[in-house]
């Protein structure tokens, strides 16, 4: 594990974007594993800036996202699909047909999870996977549980997760309670994992994830087993790391 110390959110985002640009420069047809949430937004802005400045092209990249709310999809403003278009895809030259998310509109969970696992397998290993972390230690939507799940699955979201995600919705009742999420296997098989953590509110869960026991009760703790994990954390998030 390598921990890159950033002074604040901006520096964390700049360092993460540099790693993405380097990855795509070295391997233009990279498979990029992408995440949603507030944490990667600054990284995506800087990736788009690098594209506009002519420093990088994503035209040969393929992307695969971690998760999507069940019931939401293209056209729904709160869907992760729309989030990715708003925050990244429409600002770079990635080909729409090269972008992939779980289909939240497919209510046949068994079929959708099987489709997404087959799609991930067909893409081959993810070259670079970006991750944020939930306040309860979730990565993607792998919520605390008594076991780790390898493949794509449908999850009931934690009350804490629903509360945290409420800020993106007008009313609490509007926040979806279930989601499709990539499982742990493709994340652990990614060639490089980039975990971004910003802010004091994430300091305790970051400490537990990186220095505590590896347990499905803290899903991100499994990242300790990854051979090429890079954590970029700002000063506030590193408060409890010694
Ligand atoms: C969501 C996403 C996660 C993300 C987490 C943290 O639940 N499914 O992939 O890491 O929230 O979000 P934020 O970065 O906004 O704190």
PDB file of C-alpha atoms in Angstrom, residues 15-190:
ATOM      1  CA  UNK A  15      -2.758  13.873  -7.881  1.00  0.00           C
ATOM      2  CA  UNK A  16      -5.492  11.383  -8.784  1.00  0.00           C
ATOM      3  CA  UNK A  17      -6.053  12.991 -12.198  1.00  0.00           C
ATOM      4  CA  UNK A  18      -2.297  12.838 -12.878  1.00  0.00           C
ATOM      5  CA  UNK A  19      -2.384   9.090 -12.244  1.00  0.00           C
ATOM      6  CA  UNK A  20      -5.330   8.667 -14.643  1.00  0.00           C
ATOM      7  CA  UNK A  21      -3.632  10.735 -17.337  1.00  0.00           C
ATOM      8  CA  UNK A  22      -0.409   8.759 -16.927  1.00  0.00           C
ATOM      9  CA  UNK A  23      -2.331   5.479 -17.118  1.00  0.00           C
ATOM     10  CA  UNK A  24      -4.129   6.435 -20.338  1.00  0.00           C
ATOM     11  CA  UNK A  25      -0.978   7.910 -21.873  1.00  0.00           C
ATOM     12  CA  UNK A  26       0.926   4.676 -21.261  1.00  0.00           C
ATOM     13  CA  UNK A  27      -2.016   2.466 -22.288  1.00  0.00           C
ATOM     14  CA  UNK A  28      -4.535   4.349 -24.452  1.00  0.00           C
ATOM     15  CA  UNK A  29      -6.971   1.395 -24.497  1.00  0.00           C
ATOM     16  CA  UNK A  30      -7.096   1.137 -20.708  1.00  0.00           C
ATOM     17  CA  UNK A  31     -10.109  -0.232 -18.870  1.00  0.00           C
ATOM     18  CA  UNK A  32     -10.969   2.450 -16.324  1.00  0.00           C
ATOM     19  CA  UNK A  33     -13.037   1.553 -13.282  1.00  0.00           C
ATOM     20  CA  UNK A  34     -15.069   4.603 -12.298  1.00  0.00           C
ATOM     21  CA  UNK A  35     -16.980   5.683  -9.199  1.00  0.00           C
ATOM     22  CA  UNK A  36     -19.626   8.211  -8.259  1.00  0.00           C
ATOM     23  CA  UNK A  37     -20.044  10.357  -5.146  1.00  0.00           C
ATOM     24  CA  UNK A  38     -18.624  13.775  -4.329  1.00  0.00           C
ATOM     25  CA  UNK A  39     -15.095  12.497  -3.828  1.00  0.00           C
ATOM     26  CA  UNK A  40     -14.076  11.848  -7.475  1.00  0.00           C
ATOM     27  CA  UNK A  41     -15.746  14.959  -8.939  1.00  0.00           C
ATOM     28  CA  UNK A  42     -12.578  17.088  -8.703  1.00  0.00           C
ATOM     29  CA  UNK A  43     -10.544  14.309 -10.277  1.00  0.00           C
ATOM     30  CA  UNK A  44     -12.990  14.090 -13.178  1.00  0.00           C
ATOM     31  CA  UNK A  45     -12.835  17.877 -13.670  1.00  0.00           C
ATOM     32  CA  UNK A  46      -9.060  17.718 -13.937  1.00  0.00           C
ATOM     33  CA  UNK A  47      -9.186  14.744 -16.312  1.00  0.00           C
ATOM     34  CA  UNK A  48     -11.496  16.816 -18.525  1.00  0.00           C
ATOM     35  CA  UNK A  49      -9.094  19.778 -18.306  1.00  0.00           C
ATOM     36  CA  UNK A  50      -6.220  17.540 -19.374  1.00  0.00           C
ATOM     37  CA  UNK A  51      -8.309  16.345 -22.324  1.00  0.00           C
ATOM     38  CA  UNK A  52      -9.231  19.919 -23.342  1.00  0.00           C
ATOM     39  CA  UNK A  53      -5.555  20.905 -23.123  1.00  0.00           C
ATOM     40  CA  UNK A  54      -4.734  18.116 -25.588  1.00  0.00           C
ATOM     41  CA  UNK A  55      -2.684  16.174 -23.051  1.00  0.00           C
ATOM     42  CA  UNK A  56      -4.696  12.959 -23.244  1.00  0.00           C
ATOM     43  CA  UNK A  57      -7.370  11.182 -25.269  1.00  0.00           C
ATOM     44  CA  UNK A  58      -9.854   8.709 -23.837  1.00  0.00           C
ATOM     45  CA  UNK A  59     -11.112   7.643 -27.271  1.00  0.00           C
ATOM     46  CA  UNK A  60      -9.744   4.118 -26.970  1.00  0.00           C
ATOM     47  CA  UNK A  61     -10.601   3.652 -23.272  1.00  0.00           C
ATOM     48  CA  UNK A  62     -13.412   1.528 -22.006  1.00  0.00           C
ATOM     49  CA  UNK A  63     -15.030   2.385 -18.698  1.00  0.00           C
ATOM     50  CA  UNK A  64     -16.936   0.333 -16.182  1.00  0.00           C
ATOM     51  CA  UNK A  65     -18.779   1.858 -13.246  1.00  0.00           C
ATOM     52  CA  UNK A  66     -19.206   0.377  -9.820  1.00  0.00           C
ATOM     53  CA  UNK A  67     -22.900   0.709  -9.194  1.00  0.00           C
ATOM     54  CA  UNK A  68     -26.339   2.100  -9.969  1.00  0.00           C
ATOM     55  CA  UNK A  69     -29.570   2.592  -8.048  1.00  0.00           C
ATOM     56  CA  UNK A  70     -32.246   0.021  -8.842  1.00  0.00           C
ATOM     57  CA  UNK A  71     -35.070   1.765 -10.684  1.00  0.00           C
ATOM     58  CA  UNK A  72     -32.981   4.666 -11.995  1.00  0.00           C
ATOM     59  CA  UNK A  73     -31.184   5.033 -15.293  1.00  0.00           C
ATOM     60  CA  UNK A  74     -30.634   7.321 -18.282  1.00  0.00           C
ATOM     61  CA  UNK A  75     -32.940  10.330 -18.042  1.00  0.00           C
ATOM     62  CA  UNK A  76     -33.253  10.186 -14.244  1.00  0.00           C
ATOM     63  CA  UNK A  77     -31.326  13.148 -12.877  1.00  0.00           C
ATOM     64  CA  UNK A  78     -30.237  11.291  -9.718  1.00  0.00           C
ATOM     65  CA  UNK A  79     -29.052   8.176 -11.512  1.00  0.00           C
ATOM     66  CA  UNK A  80     -25.373   7.366 -11.527  1.00  0.00           C
ATOM     67  CA  UNK A  81     -25.675   7.155 -15.302  1.00  0.00           C
ATOM     68  CA  UNK A  82     -26.575  10.856 -15.447  1.00  0.00           C
ATOM     69  CA  UNK A  83     -23.922  11.657 -12.831  1.00  0.00           C
ATOM     70  CA  UNK A  84     -21.210  10.161 -15.031  1.00  0.00           C
ATOM     71  CA  UNK A  85     -22.370  12.040 -18.123  1.00  0.00           C
ATOM     72  CA  UNK A  86     -22.655  15.307 -16.241  1.00  0.00           C
ATOM     73  CA  UNK A  87     -19.351  15.048 -14.414  1.00  0.00           C
ATOM     74  CA  UNK A  88     -17.099  13.272 -16.890  1.00  0.00           C
ATOM     75  CA  UNK A  89     -18.270  11.571 -20.057  1.00  0.00           C
ATOM     76  CA  UNK A  90     -19.708  14.639 -21.789  1.00  0.00           C
ATOM     77  CA  UNK A  91     -16.458  16.541 -21.160  1.00  0.00           C
ATOM     78  CA  UNK A  92     -14.042  14.012 -22.685  1.00  0.00           C
ATOM     79  CA  UNK A  93     -13.831  12.024 -25.908  1.00  0.00           C
ATOM     80  CA  UNK A  94     -14.771   8.623 -24.496  1.00  0.00           C
ATOM     81  CA  UNK A  95     -17.078   6.781 -26.894  1.00  0.00           C
ATOM     82  CA  UNK A  96     -20.587   6.342 -25.414  1.00  0.00           C
ATOM     83  CA  UNK A  97     -20.579   2.701 -26.467  1.00  0.00           C
ATOM     84  CA  UNK A  98     -17.389   2.184 -24.462  1.00  0.00           C
ATOM     85  CA  UNK A  99     -19.011   3.301 -21.188  1.00  0.00           C
ATOM     86  CA  UNK A 100     -20.712   0.789 -18.937  1.00  0.00           C
ATOM     87  CA  UNK A 101     -22.905   0.949 -15.845  1.00  0.00           C
ATOM     88  CA  UNK A 102     -25.313  -1.529 -14.312  1.00  0.00           C
ATOM     89  CA  UNK A 103     -28.782  -1.058 -15.805  1.00  0.00           C
ATOM     90  CA  UNK A 104     -30.907   0.106 -12.884  1.00  0.00           C
ATOM     91  CA  UNK A 105     -33.992  -0.035 -15.076  1.00  0.00           C
ATOM     92  CA  UNK A 106     -33.667  -3.776 -15.430  1.00  0.00           C
ATOM     93  CA  UNK A 107     -35.667  -5.017 -12.474  1.00  0.00           C
ATOM     94  CA  UNK A 108     -34.702  -8.631 -13.133  1.00  0.00           C
ATOM     95  CA  UNK A 109     -31.855  -8.686 -10.630  1.00  0.00           C
ATOM     96  CA  UNK A 110     -30.576 -12.136 -11.512  1.00  0.00           C
ATOM     97  CA  UNK A 111     -30.372 -11.304 -15.215  1.00  0.00           C
ATOM     98  CA  UNK A 112     -28.829  -7.876 -14.677  1.00  0.00           C
ATOM     99  CA  UNK A 113     -26.155  -9.097 -12.277  1.00  0.00           C
ATOM    100  CA  UNK A 114     -25.256 -11.932 -14.662  1.00  0.00           C
ATOM    101  CA  UNK A 115     -25.108  -9.484 -17.578  1.00  0.00           C
ATOM    102  CA  UNK A 116     -22.788  -7.124 -15.704  1.00  0.00           C
ATOM    103  CA  UNK A 117     -20.477  -9.912 -14.528  1.00  0.00           C
ATOM    104  CA  UNK A 118     -20.204 -11.197 -18.109  1.00  0.00           C
ATOM    105  CA  UNK A 119     -19.504  -7.675 -19.339  1.00  0.00           C
ATOM    106  CA  UNK A 120     -16.742  -7.175 -16.750  1.00  0.00           C
ATOM    107  CA  UNK A 121     -15.224 -10.553 -17.645  1.00  0.00           C
ATOM    108  CA  UNK A 122     -15.259  -9.628 -21.340  1.00  0.00           C
ATOM    109  CA  UNK A 123     -13.474  -6.340 -20.640  1.00  0.00           C
ATOM    110  CA  UNK A 124     -10.625  -8.200 -18.936  1.00  0.00           C
ATOM    111  CA  UNK A 125      -8.960  -6.814 -15.818  1.00  0.00           C
ATOM    112  CA  UNK A 126      -9.638  -3.240 -14.855  1.00  0.00           C
ATOM    113  CA  UNK A 127      -6.380  -1.313 -15.314  1.00  0.00           C
ATOM    114  CA  UNK A 128      -7.122   1.481 -12.862  1.00  0.00           C
ATOM    115  CA  UNK A 129     -10.020   1.499 -10.402  1.00  0.00           C
ATOM    116  CA  UNK A 130     -10.923   4.686  -8.565  1.00  0.00           C
ATOM    117  CA  UNK A 131     -12.813   4.324  -5.279  1.00  0.00           C
ATOM    118  CA  UNK A 132     -14.375   6.549  -2.679  1.00  0.00           C
ATOM    119  CA  UNK A 133     -15.432   5.237   0.687  1.00  0.00           C
ATOM    120  CA  UNK A 134     -18.742   5.434   2.526  1.00  0.00           C
ATOM    121  CA  UNK A 135     -18.944   6.582   6.140  1.00  0.00           C
ATOM    122  CA  UNK A 136     -19.622   2.981   7.131  1.00  0.00           C
ATOM    123  CA  UNK A 137     -16.659   1.674   5.097  1.00  0.00           C
ATOM    124  CA  UNK A 138     -18.596   0.636   2.016  1.00  0.00           C
ATOM    125  CA  UNK A 139     -16.847   0.577  -1.334  1.00  0.00           C
ATOM    126  CA  UNK A 140     -19.080   0.743  -4.380  1.00  0.00           C
ATOM    127  CA  UNK A 141     -22.299  -0.325  -2.654  1.00  0.00           C
ATOM    128  CA  UNK A 142     -20.739  -3.279  -0.849  1.00  0.00           C
ATOM    129  CA  UNK A 143     -22.319  -2.532   2.502  1.00  0.00           C
ATOM    130  CA  UNK A 144     -21.139  -3.886   5.880  1.00  0.00           C
ATOM    131  CA  UNK A 145     -22.180  -7.512   6.157  1.00  0.00           C
ATOM    132  CA  UNK A 146     -21.094 -10.845   7.618  1.00  0.00           C
ATOM    133  CA  UNK A 147     -19.502 -11.924   4.347  1.00  0.00           C
ATOM    134  CA  UNK A 148     -17.815 -10.474   1.283  1.00  0.00           C
ATOM    135  CA  UNK A 149     -19.587 -10.908  -2.075  1.00  0.00           C
ATOM    136  CA  UNK A 150     -17.440 -11.554  -5.150  1.00  0.00           C
ATOM    137  CA  UNK A 151     -19.801 -10.783  -8.013  1.00  0.00           C
ATOM    138  CA  UNK A 152     -22.371  -8.172  -8.990  1.00  0.00           C
ATOM    139  CA  UNK A 153     -25.344  -8.269  -6.662  1.00  0.00           C
ATOM    140  CA  UNK A 154     -28.379  -6.319  -5.546  1.00  0.00           C
ATOM    141  CA  UNK A 155     -28.047  -4.717  -2.110  1.00  0.00           C
ATOM    142  CA  UNK A 156     -30.384  -3.174   0.398  1.00  0.00           C
ATOM    143  CA  UNK A 157     -28.739   0.129   1.269  1.00  0.00           C
ATOM    144  CA  UNK A 158     -27.787   0.857   4.870  1.00  0.00           C
ATOM    145  CA  UNK A 159     -29.810   3.482   6.740  1.00  0.00           C
ATOM    146  CA  UNK A 160     -26.542   5.461   7.077  1.00  0.00           C
ATOM    147  CA  UNK A 161     -25.937   5.292   3.319  1.00  0.00           C
ATOM    148  CA  UNK A 162     -29.491   6.394   2.535  1.00  0.00           C
ATOM    149  CA  UNK A 163     -29.036   9.315   4.912  1.00  0.00           C
ATOM    150  CA  UNK A 164     -25.696  10.288   3.354  1.00  0.00           C
ATOM    151  CA  UNK A 165     -27.144  10.121  -0.163  1.00  0.00           C
ATOM    152  CA  UNK A 166     -30.229  12.086   0.769  1.00  0.00           C
ATOM    153  CA  UNK A 167     -28.418  15.332  -0.036  1.00  0.00           C
ATOM    154  CA  UNK A 168     -28.752  14.545  -3.744  1.00  0.00           C
ATOM    155  CA  UNK A 169     -32.537  14.101  -3.552  1.00  0.00           C
ATOM    156  CA  UNK A 170     -35.345  16.484  -2.661  1.00  0.00           C
ATOM    157  CA  UNK A 171     -37.000  14.183  -0.159  1.00  0.00           C
ATOM    158  CA  UNK A 172     -35.775  11.225   1.882  1.00  0.00           C
ATOM    159  CA  UNK A 173     -38.567   9.076   0.397  1.00  0.00           C
ATOM    160  CA  UNK A 174     -37.043   9.655  -3.032  1.00  0.00           C
ATOM    161  CA  UNK A 175     -33.714   8.029  -2.140  1.00  0.00           C
ATOM    162  CA  UNK A 176     -33.641   4.514  -3.598  1.00  0.00           C
ATOM    163  CA  UNK A 177     -33.231   1.784  -1.007  1.00  0.00           C
ATOM    164  CA  UNK A 178     -31.683  -0.807  -3.309  1.00  0.00           C
ATOM    165  CA  UNK A 179     -28.803  -0.765  -5.775  1.00  0.00           C
ATOM    166  CA  UNK A 180     -26.816  -2.990  -8.088  1.00  0.00           C
ATOM    167  CA  UNK A 181     -23.162  -3.079  -7.194  1.00  0.00           C
ATOM    168  CA  UNK A 182     -20.026  -4.636  -8.528  1.00  0.00           C
ATOM    169  CA  UNK A 183     -18.717  -7.209  -6.073  1.00  0.00           C
ATOM    170  CA  UNK A 184     -15.259  -7.384  -4.550  1.00  0.00           C
ATOM    171  CA  UNK A 185     -13.645  -9.705  -7.113  1.00  0.00           C
ATOM    172  CA  UNK A 186     -13.171  -7.245 -10.016  1.00  0.00           C
ATOM    173  CA  UNK A 187     -12.018  -4.568  -7.557  1.00  0.00           C
ATOM    174  CA  UNK A 188      -9.377  -6.843  -6.049  1.00  0.00           C
ATOM    175  CA  UNK A 189      -8.368  -8.027  -9.526  1.00  0.00           C
ATOM    176  CA  UNK A 190      -7.859  -4.472 -10.810  1.00  0.00           C
TER     177      UNK A 190
END
